Amino acid sequence: TQKGSMKPVKKKKTEEPELEPLCCCEYIDRNGEKNHVAACLCDCQDLDEGCDRWITCKSLQPETCERIMDTISDRLRIPWLRGAKKVNISIIPPLVLLPVFLHVASWHFLLGVVVLTSLPVLALWYYYLTHRRKEQTLFFLSLGLFSLGYMYYVFLQEVVPRGRVGPVQLAVLTCGLFLILLALYRAKKNPGYLNPASSDRSLSSSQLELLNRKGQEKTKGFPGTDTSGSLNNRTAKDDPKGSSRMPAGSPTKAKEDWCAKCQLVRPARAWHCRICGICVRRMDHHCVWINGCVGESNHQAFILALFIFLLTSVYGITLTLDTICRDRSVFTALFYCPGVYANYSSALSFTCVWYSVIITAGMAYIFLIQLINISYNVTEREVQQALRQKTGRRLLCGLIVDTGQYNRGFLRNWHQFSTLGTRAFHHPAEDIV
């Protein structure tokens, strides 16, 4: 045979049909079919069935409610380039309910008491509802950002025209608002997610399989663990005493720190967040206000955002009370301001002041707890774990919890916090996981 007589036969590629580009109002729904925004109320059998059962006073099955919510969230979209974009349904309630509640609360003093008391209760109820289901939600992030914008809008519309706020004061308040947004943007970034590919390349596939099998066998007897083998950190039976941390040289260390869900060996103080679904370095807690975890890389920005918010909020409250309740101190005007409900403008401003006071008090408590934890070099997750296992030293009725594991003194603790995410910190005590 001659050289090159055998030519390779080229296989014809099967041509896949090209998808037509979507217009601004079209989208691909959860069933993989092309749909249109205008047809959002068409062909919804679950919703029709739910309405029929509601009209006939019959109970709805939980599965039916979930399917209705899934359908609504899938069809709630806005026109966009190259297809309609999906809108998270959890961001809508604050945009609608907050202005309505505040305007209703400004009609009368008693209405204000009822509404401003019920708002924190409703927020806490929704928090525990989503927290129990381990679901991510944009409700609190939407509530926080919209509250900032709406309070600033009311300040510009109702307080500034009275002539008591100067340009310099307005500029300072505006700068504070922008600094809050910048700090929140930085806090929303990567908190220190662990990359499964680069966490531990020294483990062979057989070792990984062995760790997975042992981790799953171990979780069967632990009520505080989930079926994936990763330990939970927010339930009442998390991380029982039998799973105590081992020294660095212990042969069981890899098994104790192995996360079967992320397929990696966790370093010291790292933890798996069941809401985000990933392990985070030096995880402090999952914060609903930023819809993400607070960890090694964003803890400083989180503290900075809280600090700037407190300063800006107190300054805005002071300016507003000085305008609507003249010749009175801030503390006196907050509780006694005669004639504030005489006109709607001052009543709305006063209601917004009290709403801001409630939010500021809650953020101040979180800020205080964070300062205490940093001073003792302990994370919120470690505090909750120490309280459950009764291993920490409690001070001031449990406000301060010192685990003693990483505490090296006030100055050294703050120095270590100031260098988080910049360089690796190695201490003998931190080799104990």
Coordinates of C-alpha atoms in Angstrom, one line a residue:
T1 CA 0.0 0.0 0.0
Q2 CA 1.2 3.5 -0.7
K3 CA 1.9 5.9 2.1
G4 CA -1.0 8.1 2.9
S5 CA -3.5 6.0 1.0
M6 CA -5.5 5.5 4.1
K7 CA -7.1 8.9 4.8
P8 CA -9.0 9.4 8.0
V9 CA -12.7 9.7 7.4
K10 CA -14.1 12.9 8.8
K11 CA -17.3 12.4 10.8
K12 CA -19.9 14.9 10.0
K13 CA -20.9 16.9 12.9
T14 CA -24.5 16.9 13.8
E15 CA -25.8 20.4 13.4
E16 CA -27.7 21.5 16.3
P17 CA -30.6 23.8 15.6
E18 CA -29.7 27.4 16.5
L19 CA -32.0 28.9 19.1
E20 CA -33.8 32.1 18.1
P21 CA -32.7 35.1 20.1
L22 CA -35.1 36.2 22.7
C23 CA -36.8 39.5 22.6
C24 CA -36.8 41.8 25.7
C25 CA -40.1 40.3 26.9
E26 CA -39.4 36.6 26.3
Y27 CA -37.7 34.1 28.6
I28 CA -37.0 30.4 29.1
D29 CA -39.2 29.2 32.0
R30 CA -38.3 26.5 34.6
N31 CA -39.7 23.8 32.2
G32 CA -37.3 24.8 29.5
E33 CA -40.0 26.3 27.3
K34 CA -40.1 29.8 25.7
N35 CA -42.6 32.0 27.5
H36 CA -43.7 35.7 27.4
V37 CA -44.1 38.2 30.2
A38 CA -47.6 39.1 29.0
A39 CA -48.6 35.5 29.6
C40 CA -47.7 35.6 33.3
L41 CA -51.3 34.9 34.3
C42 CA -52.1 32.3 31.7
D43 CA -52.1 28.5 32.1
C44 CA -51.5 28.3 35.9
Q45 CA -53.3 25.1 37.1
D46 CA -51.9 25.2 40.6
L47 CA -53.0 28.8 41.1
D48 CA -56.5 28.0 39.8
E49 CA -56.8 25.0 42.0
G50 CA -55.6 27.0 45.0
C51 CA -58.2 29.8 44.4
D52 CA -60.9 27.2 44.0
R53 CA -60.0 25.5 47.3
W54 CA -59.8 28.9 49.0
I55 CA -63.2 30.0 47.7
T56 CA -64.8 26.7 48.9
C57 CA -63.0 27.0 52.3
K58 CA -60.9 23.9 51.8
S59 CA -57.4 23.6 53.1
L60 CA -54.4 23.9 50.8
Q61 CA -51.7 21.2 50.7
P62 CA -48.2 22.5 51.5
E63 CA -47.0 21.1 48.2
T64 CA -49.6 23.1 46.3
C65 CA -48.5 26.3 48.1
E66 CA -44.9 25.6 47.2
R67 CA -45.7 25.0 43.5
I68 CA -47.7 28.3 43.4
M69 CA -44.8 30.2 44.9
D70 CA -42.4 28.6 42.5
T71 CA -44.6 29.5 39.6
I72 CA -45.0 33.1 40.7
S73 CA -41.3 33.5 41.3
D74 CA -40.5 32.0 37.9
R75 CA -43.0 34.3 36.1
L76 CA -42.2 37.5 38.0
R77 CA -39.8 39.1 35.4
I78 CA -39.0 42.5 33.9
P79 CA -38.2 43.2 30.3
W80 CA -34.5 43.3 29.6
L81 CA -32.0 43.0 26.7
R82 CA -31.8 39.5 25.3
G83 CA -34.6 38.2 27.4
A84 CA -36.6 39.1 30.5
K85 CA -34.8 39.0 33.8
K86 CA -36.1 37.2 36.8
V87 CA -37.0 39.3 39.9
N88 CA -36.5 37.8 43.3
I89 CA -39.9 37.9 45.0
S90 CA -38.5 38.5 48.5
I91 CA -37.3 42.1 47.6
I92 CA -40.8 43.3 46.8
P93 CA -42.6 43.3 50.3
P94 CA -40.3 46.0 51.8
L95 CA -40.7 48.3 48.8
V96 CA -44.5 48.2 49.2
L97 CA -45.1 47.7 52.9
L98 CA -42.6 50.0 54.5
P99 CA -44.0 53.3 53.0
V100 CA -47.6 52.1 53.7
F101 CA -46.9 51.3 57.3
L102 CA -45.0 54.5 58.0
H103 CA -47.7 56.7 56.5
V104 CA -50.4 54.9 58.5
A105 CA -48.3 55.2 61.7
S106 CA -48.1 59.0 61.2
W107 CA -51.9 59.4 61.3
H108 CA -52.1 59.1 65.1
F109 CA -49.9 58.5 68.1
L110 CA -51.6 55.2 69.0
L111 CA -51.4 54.0 65.4
G112 CA -47.7 54.8 65.5
V113 CA -47.2 52.7 68.6
V114 CA -49.0 49.7 67.1
V115 CA -47.2 49.8 63.8
L116 CA -43.7 50.5 65.1
T117 CA -44.2 47.7 67.6
S118 CA -45.4 45.2 65.0
L119 CA -42.7 45.9 62.5
P120 CA -39.8 44.3 64.5
V121 CA -42.1 41.4 65.4
L122 CA -43.0 40.7 61.8
A123 CA -39.3 41.0 60.8
L124 CA -38.3 38.5 63.5
W125 CA -41.0 36.1 62.5
Y126 CA -39.9 36.2 58.9
Y127 CA -36.3 35.7 60.0
Y128 CA -37.0 32.6 62.0
L129 CA -39.2 31.3 59.2
T130 CA -36.4 31.5 56.6
H131 CA -33.7 30.6 59.1
R132 CA -35.5 27.4 60.0
R133 CA -35.8 26.4 56.4
K134 CA -32.2 27.3 55.7
E135 CA -33.2 29.5 52.8
Q136 CA -31.4 32.5 51.3
T137 CA -33.6 35.6 51.1
L138 CA -33.1 39.1 49.8
F139 CA -35.9 40.4 52.1
F140 CA -33.6 41.9 54.8
L141 CA -31.0 43.3 52.3
S142 CA -33.9 44.9 50.4
L143 CA -35.4 46.2 53.7
G144 CA -32.1 47.7 54.8
L145 CA -31.2 49.4 51.5
F146 CA -34.8 50.7 50.9
S147 CA -34.9 52.0 54.5
L148 CA -31.8 54.0 53.9
G149 CA -33.1 55.4 50.7
Y150 CA -36.6 56.2 52.0
M151 CA -35.3 57.8 55.2
Y152 CA -33.1 60.0 53.1
Y153 CA -36.0 60.9 50.8
V154 CA -38.2 61.9 53.7
F155 CA -35.4 64.0 55.1
L156 CA -35.0 65.8 51.8
Q157 CA -38.7 66.3 51.3
E158 CA -39.9 67.1 54.8
V159 CA -37.0 68.3 56.9
V160 CA -34.6 70.2 54.6
P161 CA -37.3 72.7 53.3
R162 CA -37.8 73.9 56.9
G163 CA -34.5 75.8 56.7
R164 CA -32.9 74.4 59.8
V165 CA -30.5 72.1 58.0
G166 CA -27.5 73.8 56.3
P167 CA -25.7 72.8 53.2
V168 CA -22.7 71.5 55.2
Q169 CA -24.9 69.3 57.4
L170 CA -26.7 68.0 54.4
A171 CA -23.4 67.2 52.7
V172 CA -22.1 65.4 55.7
L173 CA -25.2 63.2 55.9
T174 CA -25.1 62.5 52.2
C175 CA -21.4 61.5 52.5
G176 CA -22.3 59.2 55.3
L177 CA -24.9 57.5 53.2
F178 CA -22.5 56.9 50.4
L179 CA -19.9 55.5 52.7
I180 CA -22.4 53.1 54.1
L181 CA -23.2 51.8 50.6
L182 CA -19.4 51.5 49.8
A183 CA -18.8 49.5 53.0
L184 CA -21.8 47.3 52.3
Y185 CA -20.6 46.6 48.8
R186 CA -17.2 45.6 50.2
A187 CA -18.9 43.4 52.9
K188 CA -20.9 41.7 50.2
K189 CA -17.8 40.4 48.5
N190 CA -16.1 37.1 49.0
P191 CA -16.0 36.4 52.8
G192 CA -13.2 33.8 52.3
Y193 CA -14.8 30.9 50.5
L194 CA -12.7 27.8 50.5
N195 CA -11.9 26.4 47.0
P196 CA -12.2 22.6 47.0
A197 CA -9.6 22.3 44.2
S198 CA -6.9 24.1 46.1
S199 CA -7.7 23.2 49.7
D200 CA -5.7 20.0 50.0
R201 CA -4.2 18.4 46.9
S202 CA -2.2 15.9 48.9
L203 CA -5.2 13.7 49.5
S204 CA -5.6 10.8 47.1
S205 CA -8.9 9.7 45.6
S206 CA -8.9 6.6 47.9
Q207 CA -8.4 8.8 50.9
L208 CA -11.2 11.1 49.9
E209 CA -13.5 8.1 49.4
L210 CA -12.6 6.8 52.8
L211 CA -13.2 10.2 54.5
N212 CA -16.6 10.5 52.8
R213 CA -17.7 7.0 53.9
K214 CA -16.5 7.6 57.5
G215 CA -18.1 11.0 57.6
Q216 CA -21.5 9.7 56.4
E217 CA -21.3 6.8 58.9
K218 CA -20.5 9.2 61.7
T219 CA -23.4 11.6 60.9
K220 CA -26.0 8.8 61.3
G221 CA -25.5 8.8 65.0
F222 CA -25.2 12.6 65.4
P223 CA -28.5 14.5 65.6
G224 CA -26.6 17.8 65.0
T225 CA -25.3 16.8 61.5
D226 CA -26.9 16.7 58.2
T227 CA -26.9 13.8 55.8
S228 CA -24.0 15.3 53.7
G229 CA -21.6 14.8 56.6
S230 CA -20.9 18.5 57.3
L231 CA -21.6 19.6 60.8
N232 CA -24.4 22.1 61.4
N233 CA -23.6 25.2 63.4
R234 CA -27.0 26.8 64.1
T235 CA -29.1 24.1 65.7
A236 CA -29.5 23.3 69.3
K237 CA -27.6 20.0 69.0
D238 CA -24.7 21.1 66.8
D239 CA -21.3 19.7 67.1
P240 CA -21.7 17.5 70.2
K241 CA -19.1 16.8 72.7
G242 CA -18.1 13.6 71.1
S243 CA -16.8 15.5 68.0
S244 CA -14.3 17.6 70.0
R245 CA -11.5 19.1 68.1
M246 CA -8.3 17.2 67.7
P247 CA -4.7 18.3 67.7
A248 CA -3.0 19.0 64.4
G249 CA -0.9 15.9 64.5
S250 CA -3.8 13.6 65.4
P251 CA -4.6 10.9 62.7
T252 CA -8.3 11.7 63.2
K253 CA -7.9 15.4 62.5
A254 CA -8.7 15.0 58.7
K255 CA -11.8 13.0 59.5
E256 CA -13.0 15.5 62.1
D257 CA -12.5 18.5 59.7
W258 CA -13.5 16.8 56.5
C259 CA -16.5 18.4 54.8
A260 CA -18.1 15.9 52.5
K261 CA -20.3 18.5 50.9
C262 CA -17.4 20.7 49.8
Q263 CA -15.0 17.8 49.4
L264 CA -12.2 19.5 51.4
V265 CA -10.4 19.5 54.7
R266 CA -11.4 22.6 56.6
P267 CA -8.6 24.7 58.1
A268 CA -8.7 26.0 61.7
R269 CA -11.9 28.0 62.5
A270 CA -13.4 27.4 59.1
W271 CA -17.0 26.2 58.9
H272 CA -19.6 25.1 56.4
C273 CA -22.6 27.5 56.0
R274 CA -25.7 25.5 55.2
I275 CA -27.5 28.5 53.8
C276 CA -24.7 29.6 51.4
G277 CA -23.7 25.9 50.8
I278 CA -20.0 26.4 51.1
C279 CA -17.2 26.5 53.6
V280 CA -15.9 29.9 54.8
R281 CA -12.6 30.7 56.4
R282 CA -12.9 31.9 60.0
M283 CA -16.6 32.1 59.7
D284 CA -18.3 34.4 62.2
H285 CA -21.9 34.0 61.2
H286 CA -24.4 34.2 58.3
C287 CA -25.8 37.7 58.2
V288 CA -29.2 38.2 56.6
W289 CA -28.7 41.9 56.3
I290 CA -26.0 41.3 53.6
N291 CA -27.5 38.0 52.5
G292 CA -24.1 36.3 53.0
C293 CA -21.5 35.1 55.4
V294 CA -19.2 37.2 57.5
G295 CA -15.8 35.6 57.4
E296 CA -12.1 36.2 57.2
S297 CA -12.1 38.5 54.1
N298 CA -15.1 40.7 54.8
H299 CA -15.3 40.9 58.6
Q300 CA -13.5 44.2 58.7
A301 CA -15.8 45.7 56.1
F302 CA -18.8 44.5 58.0
I303 CA -17.7 46.2 61.2
L304 CA -16.9 49.4 59.3
A305 CA -20.4 49.4 57.7
L306 CA -22.0 49.0 61.1
F307 CA -19.9 51.8 62.6
I308 CA -20.6 54.3 59.7
F309 CA -24.3 53.4 59.8
L310 CA -24.5 54.1 63.5
L311 CA -22.8 57.5 63.2
T312 CA -24.9 58.5 60.2
S313 CA -28.2 57.4 61.7
V314 CA -27.6 59.2 65.0
Y315 CA -26.6 62.4 63.1
G316 CA -29.7 62.2 60.9
I317 CA -32.0 61.6 63.9
T318 CA -30.4 64.6 65.7
L319 CA -30.9 66.9 62.7
T320 CA -34.5 65.8 62.3
L321 CA -35.5 66.2 65.9
D322 CA -33.7 69.6 66.1
T323 CA -35.9 70.7 63.2
I324 CA -39.3 69.5 64.1
C325 CA -39.0 69.9 67.9
R326 CA -37.1 73.2 68.4
D327 CA -35.6 74.4 71.7
R328 CA -35.6 70.8 73.1
S329 CA -32.8 68.4 73.7
V330 CA -32.6 65.3 71.5
F331 CA -33.5 62.9 74.2
T332 CA -36.4 65.1 75.5
A333 CA -37.8 65.6 72.0
L334 CA -37.7 61.9 71.3
F335 CA -40.3 61.3 74.1
Y336 CA -42.0 64.6 74.4
C337 CA -42.6 66.8 71.3
P338 CA -45.9 68.7 71.7
G339 CA -47.8 69.5 68.5
V340 CA -45.8 67.0 66.4
Y341 CA -49.0 65.4 65.1
A342 CA -50.6 68.8 64.3
N343 CA -49.5 68.6 60.6
Y344 CA -48.8 65.5 58.5
S345 CA -45.2 66.6 57.5
S346 CA -43.9 66.7 61.1
A347 CA -45.8 63.6 62.0
L348 CA -44.2 61.6 59.2
S349 CA -40.8 62.9 60.1
F350 CA -41.3 62.0 63.8
T351 CA -42.5 58.5 62.8
C352 CA -39.4 58.0 60.6
V353 CA -37.3 59.1 63.5
W354 CA -38.7 56.4 65.8
Y355 CA -38.3 53.8 63.0
S356 CA -34.7 54.9 62.6
V357 CA -34.2 54.7 66.4
I358 CA -35.5 51.1 66.5
I359 CA -33.2 50.0 63.6
T360 CA -30.3 51.9 65.1
A361 CA -30.8 50.2 68.5
G362 CA -30.8 46.7 66.9
M363 CA -27.6 47.5 64.9
A364 CA -25.9 49.0 68.0
Y365 CA -26.5 45.7 69.8
I366 CA -25.0 43.7 66.9
F367 CA -22.1 46.1 66.9
L368 CA -21.5 45.8 70.6
I369 CA -21.5 42.0 70.4
Q370 CA -19.1 42.1 67.6
L371 CA -16.7 44.4 69.5
I372 CA -16.8 42.1 72.5
N373 CA -16.1 39.0 70.4
I374 CA -13.2 40.7 68.6
S375 CA -11.8 41.7 72.0
Y376 CA -11.8 38.1 73.1
N377 CA -10.8 36.7 69.7
V378 CA -13.9 34.5 69.4
T379 CA -16.4 34.2 66.5
E380 CA -20.1 34.2 66.9
R381 CA -20.3 30.5 65.8
E382 CA -17.7 29.6 68.5
V383 CA -19.7 31.5 71.1
Q384 CA -22.9 29.6 70.3
Q385 CA -21.0 26.3 70.3
A386 CA -19.4 27.1 73.7
L387 CA -22.8 28.0 75.2
R388 CA -24.3 24.7 74.0
Q389 CA -21.4 22.6 75.3
K390 CA -21.0 24.8 78.4
T391 CA -17.3 25.1 77.8
G392 CA -16.9 28.9 77.7
R393 CA -16.6 31.3 80.6
R394 CA -19.7 33.5 80.8
L395 CA -19.5 37.1 82.0
L396 CA -22.1 39.8 82.4
C397 CA -25.1 37.4 82.2
G398 CA -23.8 35.8 79.1
L399 CA -23.1 39.0 77.1
I400 CA -19.4 38.1 77.2
V401 CA -18.3 34.5 76.4
D402 CA -14.6 33.7 76.5
T403 CA -13.7 30.3 75.1
G404 CA -10.0 30.8 76.0
Q405 CA -8.8 29.0 72.9
Y406 CA -7.6 31.9 70.8
N407 CA -7.6 34.7 73.4
R408 CA -4.2 36.4 73.6
G409 CA -5.1 39.7 75.2
F410 CA -7.0 42.7 74.1
L411 CA -4.3 44.4 72.0
R412 CA -3.0 41.2 70.3
N413 CA -6.6 40.2 69.5
W414 CA -7.4 43.5 67.8
H415 CA -4.0 43.4 66.0
Q416 CA -4.9 40.0 64.6
F417 CA -8.3 41.2 63.5
S418 CA -6.8 44.3 61.8
T419 CA -4.6 41.9 59.7
L420 CA -7.4 39.5 58.7
G421 CA -7.2 38.5 55.0
T422 CA -3.8 40.2 54.5
R423 CA -1.4 37.4 55.5
A424 CA -1.5 34.0 57.1
F425 CA -1.5 34.0 60.8
H426 CA 0.0 30.9 62.5
H427 CA -0.3 30.4 66.2
P428 CA 0.1 27.2 68.1
A429 CA -3.3 27.4 69.5
E430 CA -4.9 27.8 66.1
D431 CA -3.5 24.5 65.0
I432 CA -6.1 22.9 67.3
V433 CA -9.3 22.7 65.3

